[in-house]
Coordinates of C-alpha atoms and ligand atoms in Angstrom, one line a residue:
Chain E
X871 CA 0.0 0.0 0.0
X872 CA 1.5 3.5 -1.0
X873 CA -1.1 5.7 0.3
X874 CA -0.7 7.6 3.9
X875 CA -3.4 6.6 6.3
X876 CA -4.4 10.2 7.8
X877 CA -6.3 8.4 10.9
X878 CA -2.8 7.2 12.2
X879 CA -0.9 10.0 13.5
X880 CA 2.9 9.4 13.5
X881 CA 3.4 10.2 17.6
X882 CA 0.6 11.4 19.3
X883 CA 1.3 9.5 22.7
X884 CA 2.5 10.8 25.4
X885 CA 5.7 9.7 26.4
X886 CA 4.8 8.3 30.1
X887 CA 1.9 6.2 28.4
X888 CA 4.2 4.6 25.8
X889 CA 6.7 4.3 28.5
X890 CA 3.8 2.3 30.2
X891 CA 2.9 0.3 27.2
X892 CA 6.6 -0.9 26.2
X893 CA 7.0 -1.9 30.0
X894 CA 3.9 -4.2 30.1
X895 CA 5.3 -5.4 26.5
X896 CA 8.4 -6.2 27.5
X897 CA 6.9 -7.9 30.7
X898 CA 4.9 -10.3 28.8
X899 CA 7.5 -10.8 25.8
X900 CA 11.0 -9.9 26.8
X901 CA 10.8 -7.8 23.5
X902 CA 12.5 -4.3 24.1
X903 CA 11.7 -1.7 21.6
X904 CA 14.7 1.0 21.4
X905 CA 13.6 4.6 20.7
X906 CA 14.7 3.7 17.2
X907 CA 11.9 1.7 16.5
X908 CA 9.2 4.4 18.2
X909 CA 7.2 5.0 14.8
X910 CA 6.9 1.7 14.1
X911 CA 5.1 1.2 17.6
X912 CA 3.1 4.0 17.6
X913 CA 1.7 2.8 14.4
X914 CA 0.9 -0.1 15.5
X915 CA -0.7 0.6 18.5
X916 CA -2.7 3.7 16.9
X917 CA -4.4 0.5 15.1
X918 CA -4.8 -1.7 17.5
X919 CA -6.5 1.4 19.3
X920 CA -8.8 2.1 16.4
X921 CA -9.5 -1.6 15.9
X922 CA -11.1 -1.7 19.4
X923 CA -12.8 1.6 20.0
X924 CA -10.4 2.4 22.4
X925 CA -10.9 6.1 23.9
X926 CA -7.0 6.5 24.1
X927 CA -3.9 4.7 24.8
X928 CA -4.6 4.8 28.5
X929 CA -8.1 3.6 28.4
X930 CA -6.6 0.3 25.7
X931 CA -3.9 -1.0 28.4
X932 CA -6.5 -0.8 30.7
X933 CA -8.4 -3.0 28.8
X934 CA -5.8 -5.1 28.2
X935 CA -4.8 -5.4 31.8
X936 CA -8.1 -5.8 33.3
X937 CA -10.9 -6.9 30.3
X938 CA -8.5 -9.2 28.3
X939 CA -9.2 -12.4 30.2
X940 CA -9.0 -14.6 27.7
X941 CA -6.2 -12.9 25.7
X942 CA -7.4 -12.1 22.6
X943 CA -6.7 -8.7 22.3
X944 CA -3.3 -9.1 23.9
X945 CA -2.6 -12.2 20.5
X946 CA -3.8 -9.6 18.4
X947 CA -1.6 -6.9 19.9
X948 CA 1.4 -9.4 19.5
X949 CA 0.4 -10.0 16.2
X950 CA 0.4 -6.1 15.3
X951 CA 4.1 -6.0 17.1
X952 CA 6.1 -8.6 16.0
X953 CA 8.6 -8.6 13.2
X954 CA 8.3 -11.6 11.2
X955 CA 11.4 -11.3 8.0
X956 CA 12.7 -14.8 7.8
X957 CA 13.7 -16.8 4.4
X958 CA 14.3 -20.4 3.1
X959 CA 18.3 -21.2 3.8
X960 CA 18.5 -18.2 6.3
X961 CA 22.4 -19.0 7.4
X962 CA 22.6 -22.2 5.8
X963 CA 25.7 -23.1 7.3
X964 CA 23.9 -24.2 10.6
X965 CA 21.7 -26.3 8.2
X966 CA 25.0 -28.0 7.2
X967 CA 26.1 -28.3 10.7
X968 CA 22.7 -30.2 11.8
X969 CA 22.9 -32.4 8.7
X970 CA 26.7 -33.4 8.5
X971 CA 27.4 -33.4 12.1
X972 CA 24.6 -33.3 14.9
X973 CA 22.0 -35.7 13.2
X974 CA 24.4 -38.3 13.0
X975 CA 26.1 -37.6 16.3
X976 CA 22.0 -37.8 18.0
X977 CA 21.4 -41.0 16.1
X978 CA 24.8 -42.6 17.1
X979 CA 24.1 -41.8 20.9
X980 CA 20.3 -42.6 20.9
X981 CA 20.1 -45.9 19.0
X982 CA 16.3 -46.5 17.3
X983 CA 14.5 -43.3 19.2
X984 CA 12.9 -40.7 17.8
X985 CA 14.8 -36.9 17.7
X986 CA 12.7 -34.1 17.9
X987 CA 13.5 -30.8 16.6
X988 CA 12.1 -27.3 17.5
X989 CA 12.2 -24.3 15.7
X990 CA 11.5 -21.6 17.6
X991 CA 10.3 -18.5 16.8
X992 CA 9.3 -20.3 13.5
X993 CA 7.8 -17.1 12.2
X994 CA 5.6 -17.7 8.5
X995 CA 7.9 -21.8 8.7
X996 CA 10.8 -21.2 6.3
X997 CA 12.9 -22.4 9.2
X998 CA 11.4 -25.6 10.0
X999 CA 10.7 -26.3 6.3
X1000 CA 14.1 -25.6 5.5
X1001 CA 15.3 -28.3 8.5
X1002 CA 13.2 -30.5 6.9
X1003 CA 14.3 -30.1 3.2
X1004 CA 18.1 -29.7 4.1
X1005 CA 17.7 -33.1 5.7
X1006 CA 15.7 -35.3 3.1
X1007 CA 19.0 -33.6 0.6
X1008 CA 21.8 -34.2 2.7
X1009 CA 21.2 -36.6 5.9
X1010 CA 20.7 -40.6 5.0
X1011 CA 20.2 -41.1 8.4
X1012 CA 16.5 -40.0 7.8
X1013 CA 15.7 -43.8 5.9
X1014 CA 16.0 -45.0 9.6
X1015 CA 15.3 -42.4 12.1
X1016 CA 12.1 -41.1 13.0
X1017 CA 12.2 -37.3 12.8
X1018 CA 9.8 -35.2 14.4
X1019 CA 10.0 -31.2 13.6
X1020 CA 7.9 -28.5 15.3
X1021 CA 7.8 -24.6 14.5
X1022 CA 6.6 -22.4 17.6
X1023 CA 6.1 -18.8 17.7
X1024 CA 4.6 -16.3 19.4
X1025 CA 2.7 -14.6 16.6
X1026 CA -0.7 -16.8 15.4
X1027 CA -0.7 -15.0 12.4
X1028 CA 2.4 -16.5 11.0
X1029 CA 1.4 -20.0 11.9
X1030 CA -1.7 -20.0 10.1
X1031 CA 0.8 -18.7 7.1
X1032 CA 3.2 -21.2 8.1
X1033 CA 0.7 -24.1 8.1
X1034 CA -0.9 -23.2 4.2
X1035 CA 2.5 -23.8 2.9
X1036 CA 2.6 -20.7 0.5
X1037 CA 5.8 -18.5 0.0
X1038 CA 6.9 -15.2 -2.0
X1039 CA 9.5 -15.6 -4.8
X1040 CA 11.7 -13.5 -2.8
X1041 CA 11.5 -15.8 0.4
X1042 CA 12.4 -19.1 -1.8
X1043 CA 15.0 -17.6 -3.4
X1044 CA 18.0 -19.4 -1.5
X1045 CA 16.9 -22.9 -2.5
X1046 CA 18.7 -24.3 -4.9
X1047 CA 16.6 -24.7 -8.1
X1048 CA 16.0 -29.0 -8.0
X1049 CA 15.2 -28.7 -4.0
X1050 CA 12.0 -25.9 -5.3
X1051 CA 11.4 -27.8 -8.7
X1052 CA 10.7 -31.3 -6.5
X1053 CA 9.6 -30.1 -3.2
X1054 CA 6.8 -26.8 -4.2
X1055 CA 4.2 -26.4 -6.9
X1056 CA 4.6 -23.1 -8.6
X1057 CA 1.3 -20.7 -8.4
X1058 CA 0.0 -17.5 -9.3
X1059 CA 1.9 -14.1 -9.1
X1060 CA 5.5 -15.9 -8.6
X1061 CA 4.3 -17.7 -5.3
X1062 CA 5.1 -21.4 -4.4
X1063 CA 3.3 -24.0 -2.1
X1064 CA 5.7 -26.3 -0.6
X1065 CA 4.3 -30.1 -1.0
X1066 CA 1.7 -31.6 1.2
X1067 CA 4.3 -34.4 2.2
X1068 CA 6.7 -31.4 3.7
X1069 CA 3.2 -29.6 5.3
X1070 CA 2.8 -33.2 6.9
X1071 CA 5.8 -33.9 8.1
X1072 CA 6.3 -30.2 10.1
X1073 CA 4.0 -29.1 13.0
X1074 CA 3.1 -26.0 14.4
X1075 CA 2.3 -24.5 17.6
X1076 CA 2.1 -21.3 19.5
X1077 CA 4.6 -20.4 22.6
X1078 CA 5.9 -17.3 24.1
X1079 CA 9.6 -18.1 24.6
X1080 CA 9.3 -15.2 27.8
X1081 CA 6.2 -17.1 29.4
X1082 CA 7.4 -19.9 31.8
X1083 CA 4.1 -21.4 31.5
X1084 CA 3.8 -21.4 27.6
X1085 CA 7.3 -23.0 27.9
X1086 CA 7.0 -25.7 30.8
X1087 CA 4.5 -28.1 28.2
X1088 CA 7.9 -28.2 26.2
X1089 CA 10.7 -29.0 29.3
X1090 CA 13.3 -31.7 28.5
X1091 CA 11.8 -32.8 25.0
X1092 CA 14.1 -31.2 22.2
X1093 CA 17.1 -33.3 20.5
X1094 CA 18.1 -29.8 18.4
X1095 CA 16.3 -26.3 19.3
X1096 CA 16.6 -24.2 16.7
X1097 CA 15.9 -19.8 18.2
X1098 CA 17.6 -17.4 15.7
X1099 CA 16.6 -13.9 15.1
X1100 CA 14.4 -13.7 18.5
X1101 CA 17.3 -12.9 21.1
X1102 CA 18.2 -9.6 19.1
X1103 CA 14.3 -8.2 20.3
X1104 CA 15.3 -9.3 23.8
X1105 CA 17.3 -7.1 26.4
X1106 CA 20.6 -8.9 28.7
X1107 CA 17.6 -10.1 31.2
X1108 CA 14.9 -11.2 29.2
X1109 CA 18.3 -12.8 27.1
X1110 CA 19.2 -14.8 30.4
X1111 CA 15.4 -15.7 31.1
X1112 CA 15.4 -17.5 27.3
X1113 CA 19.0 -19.2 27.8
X1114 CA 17.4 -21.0 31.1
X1115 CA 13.7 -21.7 29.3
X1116 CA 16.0 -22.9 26.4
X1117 CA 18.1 -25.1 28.6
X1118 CA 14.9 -27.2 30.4
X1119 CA 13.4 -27.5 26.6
X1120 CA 16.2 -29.8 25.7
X1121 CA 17.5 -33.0 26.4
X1122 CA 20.5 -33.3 27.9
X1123 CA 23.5 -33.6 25.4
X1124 CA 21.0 -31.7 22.6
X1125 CA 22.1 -29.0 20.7
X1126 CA 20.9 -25.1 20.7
X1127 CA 21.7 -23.7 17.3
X1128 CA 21.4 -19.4 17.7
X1129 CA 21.7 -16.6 14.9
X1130 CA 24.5 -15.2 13.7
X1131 CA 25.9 -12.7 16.6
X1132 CA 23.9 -14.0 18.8
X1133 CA 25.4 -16.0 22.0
X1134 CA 25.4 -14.1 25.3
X1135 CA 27.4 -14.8 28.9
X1136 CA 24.6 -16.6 30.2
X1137 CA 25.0 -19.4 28.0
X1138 CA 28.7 -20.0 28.8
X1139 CA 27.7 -21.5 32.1
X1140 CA 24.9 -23.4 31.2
X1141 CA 26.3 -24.7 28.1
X1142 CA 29.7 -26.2 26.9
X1143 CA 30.5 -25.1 22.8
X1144 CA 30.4 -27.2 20.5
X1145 CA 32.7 -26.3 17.0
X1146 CA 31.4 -27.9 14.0
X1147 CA 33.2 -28.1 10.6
X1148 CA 30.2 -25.8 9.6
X1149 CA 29.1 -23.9 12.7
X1150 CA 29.5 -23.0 16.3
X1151 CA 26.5 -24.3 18.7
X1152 CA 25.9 -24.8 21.9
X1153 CA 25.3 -28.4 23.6
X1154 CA 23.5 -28.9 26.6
X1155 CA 25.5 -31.3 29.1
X1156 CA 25.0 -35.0 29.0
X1157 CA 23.6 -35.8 32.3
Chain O
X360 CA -13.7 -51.5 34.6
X361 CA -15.6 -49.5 37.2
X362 CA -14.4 -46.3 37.5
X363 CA -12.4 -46.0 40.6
X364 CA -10.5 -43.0 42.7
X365 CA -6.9 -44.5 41.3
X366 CA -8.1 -43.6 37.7
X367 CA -8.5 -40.2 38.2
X368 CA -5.2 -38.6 36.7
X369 CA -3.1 -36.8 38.7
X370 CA -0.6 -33.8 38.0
X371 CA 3.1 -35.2 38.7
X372 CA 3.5 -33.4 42.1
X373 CA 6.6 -31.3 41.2
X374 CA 10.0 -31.9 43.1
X375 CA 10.7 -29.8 46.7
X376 CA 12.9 -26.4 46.4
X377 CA 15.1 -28.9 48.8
X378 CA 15.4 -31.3 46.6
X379 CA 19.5 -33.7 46.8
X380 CA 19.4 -33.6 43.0
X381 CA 20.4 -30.1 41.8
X382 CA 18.9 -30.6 38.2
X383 CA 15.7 -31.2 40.3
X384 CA 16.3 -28.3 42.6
X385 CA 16.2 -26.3 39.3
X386 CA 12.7 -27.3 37.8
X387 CA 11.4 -27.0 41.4
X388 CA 12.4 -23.1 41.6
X389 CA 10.9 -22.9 37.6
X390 CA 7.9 -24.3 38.8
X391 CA 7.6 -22.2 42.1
X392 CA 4.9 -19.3 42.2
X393 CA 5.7 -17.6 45.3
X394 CA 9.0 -15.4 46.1
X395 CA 8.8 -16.2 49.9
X396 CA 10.1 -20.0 49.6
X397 CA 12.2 -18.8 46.7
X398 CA 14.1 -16.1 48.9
X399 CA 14.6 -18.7 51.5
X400 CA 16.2 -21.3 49.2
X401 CA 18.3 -18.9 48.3
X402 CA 20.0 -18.3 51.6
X403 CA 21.0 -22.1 51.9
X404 CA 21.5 -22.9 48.4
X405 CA 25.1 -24.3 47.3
X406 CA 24.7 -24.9 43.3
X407 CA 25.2 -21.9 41.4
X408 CA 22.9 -23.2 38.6
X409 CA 20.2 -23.3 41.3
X410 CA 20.9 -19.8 42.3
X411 CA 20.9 -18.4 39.0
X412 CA 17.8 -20.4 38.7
X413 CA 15.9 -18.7 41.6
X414 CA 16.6 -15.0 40.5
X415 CA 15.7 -16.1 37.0
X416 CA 12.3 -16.8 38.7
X417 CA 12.1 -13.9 41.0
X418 CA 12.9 -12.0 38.0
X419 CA 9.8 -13.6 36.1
X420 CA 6.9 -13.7 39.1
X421 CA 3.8 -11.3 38.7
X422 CA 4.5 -11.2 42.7
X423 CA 4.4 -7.3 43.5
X424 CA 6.7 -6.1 46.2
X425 CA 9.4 -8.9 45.6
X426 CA 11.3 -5.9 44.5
X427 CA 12.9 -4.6 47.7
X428 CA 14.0 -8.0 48.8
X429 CA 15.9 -8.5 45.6
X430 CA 18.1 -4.7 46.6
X431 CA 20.4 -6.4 49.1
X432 CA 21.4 -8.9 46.9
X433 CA 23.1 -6.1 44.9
X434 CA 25.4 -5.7 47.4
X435 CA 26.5 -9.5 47.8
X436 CA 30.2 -10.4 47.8
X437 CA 29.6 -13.1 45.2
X438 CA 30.0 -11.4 41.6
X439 CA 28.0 -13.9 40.2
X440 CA 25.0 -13.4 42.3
X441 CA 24.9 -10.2 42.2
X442 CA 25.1 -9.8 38.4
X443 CA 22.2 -11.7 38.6
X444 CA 20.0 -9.7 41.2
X445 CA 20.8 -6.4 38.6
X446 CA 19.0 -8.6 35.7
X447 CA 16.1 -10.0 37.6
X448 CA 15.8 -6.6 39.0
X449 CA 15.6 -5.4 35.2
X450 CA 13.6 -7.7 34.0
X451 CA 10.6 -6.5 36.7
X452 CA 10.9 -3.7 34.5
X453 CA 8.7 -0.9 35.6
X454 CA 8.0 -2.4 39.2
X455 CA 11.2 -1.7 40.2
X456 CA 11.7 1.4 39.4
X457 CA 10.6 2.9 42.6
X458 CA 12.6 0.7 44.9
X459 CA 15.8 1.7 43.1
X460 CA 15.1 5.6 43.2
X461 CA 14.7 5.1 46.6
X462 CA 18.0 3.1 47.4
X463 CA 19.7 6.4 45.0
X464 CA 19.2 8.0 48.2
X465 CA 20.8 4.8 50.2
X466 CA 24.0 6.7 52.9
X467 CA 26.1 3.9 51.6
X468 CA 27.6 5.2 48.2
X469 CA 27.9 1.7 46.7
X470 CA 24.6 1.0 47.5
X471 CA 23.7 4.5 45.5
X472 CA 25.9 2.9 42.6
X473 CA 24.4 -0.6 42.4
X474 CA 20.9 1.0 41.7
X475 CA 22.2 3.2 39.2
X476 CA 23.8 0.1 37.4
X477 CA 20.9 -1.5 37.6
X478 CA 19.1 1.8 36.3
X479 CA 21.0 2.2 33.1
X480 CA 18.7 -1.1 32.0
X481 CA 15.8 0.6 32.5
X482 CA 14.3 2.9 29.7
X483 CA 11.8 4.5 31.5
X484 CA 10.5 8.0 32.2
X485 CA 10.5 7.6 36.2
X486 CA 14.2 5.9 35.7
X487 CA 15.4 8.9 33.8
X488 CA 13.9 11.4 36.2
X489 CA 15.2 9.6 39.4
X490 CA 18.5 9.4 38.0
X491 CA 18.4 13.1 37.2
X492 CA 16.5 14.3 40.4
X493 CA 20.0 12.3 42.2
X494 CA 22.5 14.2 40.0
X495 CA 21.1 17.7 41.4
X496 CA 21.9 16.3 45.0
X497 CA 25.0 13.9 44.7
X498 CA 28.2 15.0 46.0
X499 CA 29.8 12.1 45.5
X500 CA 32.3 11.7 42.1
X501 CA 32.1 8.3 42.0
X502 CA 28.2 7.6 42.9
X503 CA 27.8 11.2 39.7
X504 CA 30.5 8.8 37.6
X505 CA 27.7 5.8 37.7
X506 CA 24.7 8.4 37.7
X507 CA 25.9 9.6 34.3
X508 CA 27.1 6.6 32.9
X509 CA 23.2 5.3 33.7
X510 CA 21.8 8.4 31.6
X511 CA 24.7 8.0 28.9
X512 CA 22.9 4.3 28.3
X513 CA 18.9 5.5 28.8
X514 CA 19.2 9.4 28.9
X515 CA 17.0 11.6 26.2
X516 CA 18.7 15.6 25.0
X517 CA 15.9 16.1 28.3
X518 CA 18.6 15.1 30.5
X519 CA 21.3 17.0 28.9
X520 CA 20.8 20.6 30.9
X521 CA 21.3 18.2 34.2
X522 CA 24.6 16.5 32.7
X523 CA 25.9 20.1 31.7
X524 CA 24.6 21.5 35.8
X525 CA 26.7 18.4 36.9
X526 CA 29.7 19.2 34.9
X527 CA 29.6 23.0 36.2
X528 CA 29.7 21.9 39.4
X529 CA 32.6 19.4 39.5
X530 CA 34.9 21.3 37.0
X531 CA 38.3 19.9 38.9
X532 CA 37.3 16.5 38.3
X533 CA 38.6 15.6 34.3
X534 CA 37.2 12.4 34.9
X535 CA 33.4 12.9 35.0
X536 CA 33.9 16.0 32.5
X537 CA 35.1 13.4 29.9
X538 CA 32.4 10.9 31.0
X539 CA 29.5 13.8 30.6
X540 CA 31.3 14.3 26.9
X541 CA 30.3 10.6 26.6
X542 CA 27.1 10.2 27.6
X543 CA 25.9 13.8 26.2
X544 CA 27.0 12.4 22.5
X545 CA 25.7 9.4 23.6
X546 CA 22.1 10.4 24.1
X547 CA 22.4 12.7 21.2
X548 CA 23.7 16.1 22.3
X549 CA 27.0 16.7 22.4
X550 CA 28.2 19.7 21.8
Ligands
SAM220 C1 12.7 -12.3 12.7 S1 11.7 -13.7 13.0 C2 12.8 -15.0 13.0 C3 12.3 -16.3 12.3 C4 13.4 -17.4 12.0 N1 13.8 -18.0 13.2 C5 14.5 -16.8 11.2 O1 15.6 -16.7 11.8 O2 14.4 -16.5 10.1 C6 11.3 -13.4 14.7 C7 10.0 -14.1 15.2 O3 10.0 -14.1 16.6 C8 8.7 -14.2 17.1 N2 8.7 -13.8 18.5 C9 8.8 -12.6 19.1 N3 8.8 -12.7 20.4 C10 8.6 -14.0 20.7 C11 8.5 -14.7 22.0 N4 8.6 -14.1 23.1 N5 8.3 -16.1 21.9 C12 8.3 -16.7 20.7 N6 8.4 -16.1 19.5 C13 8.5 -14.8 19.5 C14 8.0 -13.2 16.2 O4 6.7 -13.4 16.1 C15 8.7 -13.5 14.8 O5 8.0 -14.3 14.0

């Protein structure tokens, strides 16, 4: 859309109220919005304020405090707030590193069980399609280990996006050209829908990585946790609150793969390194 | 079958805070609701990981109040711990605020300090204008040296006329002259 929307003004909130607003956001998300990204939440919010017939910003975090008891406006407000860019092949290399070295290195050290791998935040699912495909190309192992891969995020949106399948040219662009010939069917307007076995074989699922509660259904039962691109929203404590949420998700002796940049202190002392040909992760102790 | 009592499923009752396993000491504080237990866990507790664990948690609880009990910490021998109490502190966000502008006015300068290291974290109005409202009073160079370092990491141009007030009033010390230099470039107006 290239027309300006007159009914959202650019900053019309007073600063204490937005104040207010980023700390309740923060509280529930461990997302930290610098003054940099100011417009872009007062946009946001100037919708969500229309949307509900809010008076004014004070009168719609009262709402959502006290007349949200089911959290619906609150998912919507995430929705509105959440920044969702992610492509197919994002950093292969870590793709390389599951396939080549931590697949195998699972298998070997749990004989006939079933690994289970978690992308989280999976945003629209290039990431946990792109765990899938990189492993039917590159990991035989697959012909006799049971795989299960899950994409979580916070954002419902994305995972109703994430579960039709269908993807921009620009977001498929990294695959290489016989993975997108066999794997999607080409549609309309340059778009591809990956196949119905890949939409099979991936599930999704909400969780709020900074909700303790959201993340307890998921303690101890990841062989590989995926979280890359999230930690940059977070601040150092919200960081540290993830490392330990991320820590109790996995198994012990599976692997946390991060995005480029970003490790943090915390997870020296929870997790020992682990240098792959391809990659750096980090590996929860074996018990 | 005839439905009997034993079929009824229960919730695994979680493990106790006290727990000999330390990996089960840890899910116990993730599962715990209430600060009171957690703070006294915390006294006795040997395993690090557990530690970090419990002001993870304190950091997380909706608990109100939990606040002013996390501000000793800050001044705990053990580096470790008390680089932990600054984030769970942070991560109250808000909540916290008003406990730390109170400790700015602590007798103890390091105490003054520790909640202006913990300020510099916090973005908000009421931390910027407690910081400020301190400046105008401290006399102190090395309590000023961590007031402005905190408003060189959250300070707006609004704070610059109490930086410039600050730097008037200690002229012979080079030091926080430099460090004003800093943090007014830092929040966008230096000279
Ligand atoms: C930039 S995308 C990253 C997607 C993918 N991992 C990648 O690297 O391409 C960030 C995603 O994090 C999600 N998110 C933000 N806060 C979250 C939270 N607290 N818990 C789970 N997901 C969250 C957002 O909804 C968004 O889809």
């Amino acid at each position: 859309m290239t027309h300006l929307s007159p009914a959202l003004p650019a900053s019309g909130f007073a600063e204490e109220e937005i104040a207010r607003f980023q700390d309740f956001f923060y509280r529930r998300t461990g997302i930290q919005f610098g003054a940099a990204k100011r417009y872009f939440v007062d946009r946001r919010l100037q919708e969500r304020i229309t949307a509900t017939g809010a008076a004014d910003l004070r009168a719609y975090l009262f709402a959502l405090r006290h007349d949200d008891p089911d959290g619906t406006e609150f998912q919507h407000l995430v929705n509105a707030m959440t920044v969702n860019e992610t492509y197919f092949f994002r950093e292969e290399y870590q793709l390389r590193a599951l396939s080549r070295e931590l697949m195998p290195a699972l298998a070997a050290c749990r004989p006939g069980e079933r690994l289970r791998i978690w992308s989280l935040p999976c945003s629209t699912g290039e990431e946990p399609y792109s765990i899938a495909l990189h492993l039917i190309q590159n990991w035989p192992g697959l012909d006799s280990v049971e795989v299960e891969i899950t994409g979580s995020d916070i954002d419902t949106r994305v995972l109703a996006q994430a579960r039709r399948g269908v993807f921009e040219a620009r977001s498929v662009q990294n695959l290489p050209g016989a993975v997108l010939q066999r794997h999607f069917e080409r549609m309309s307007e340059g778009r591809w829908r990956i196949s119905e076995a890949l939409r099979e074989a991936v599930s999704f699922s909400t969780a709020n990585l900074s909700d303790p509660d959201s993340m307890r259904a998921h303690r101890g039962r990841y062989d590989v946790i995926f979280c890359r691109n999230l930690l940059i929203y977070f601040d150092d404590a919200s960081r540290r609150e993830a490392a330990e949420a991320l820590y109790d998700s996995l198994r012990p002796g599976g692997f946390l793969c991060l995005g480029h940049s970003e490790s943090m202190s915390r997870m020296s002392s929870l997790f020992t390194v682990r240098k792959c040909a391809d990659a750096m992760v980090h590996q929860r102790p074996h018990a | 079958m005839p439905l009997t009592r034993a079929a009824r499923p229960r919730a695994p009752r979680p493990a106790p805070l006290d727990h000999p396993d330390p990996a089960q000491r840890r899910l116990a504080v993730a599962d715990c609701s209430l600060a009171e237990p957690l703070f006294a866990r915390l006294e006795v507790e040997g395993d690090a990981a557990v530690r970090h664990a419990i002001l993870t948690r304190l950091g997380a609880l909706e608990e109100a109040g939990l606040e002013a009990r996390l501000l000793p910490l800050l001044a705990s021998e053990d580096v470790a711990l008390r680089q932990d109490a600054i984030l769970a502190l942070r991560r109250r966000g808000g909540a916290a605020v008003p406990a730390l502008a109170a400790q700015l006015a602590a007798p103890e300068p390091d105490l003054r300090i520790f909640a202006a290291n913990v300020l510099e974290g916090c973005a908000l109005p009421d931390a910027r204008a407690a910081l400020t409202a301190r400046l105008a009073e401290e006399a102190d160079a090395a309590v000023c040296l961590a007031l402005v370092e905190a408003l060189a990491q959250i300070g707006t141009p609004r704070e610059a006329p109490a930086l410039l007030a600050l730097r008037a009033r200690f002229a012979e010390e080079p030091c926080l002259g430099f460090a004003i230099a800093i943090a007014l470039d830092q929040m966008g107006s230096g000279a």
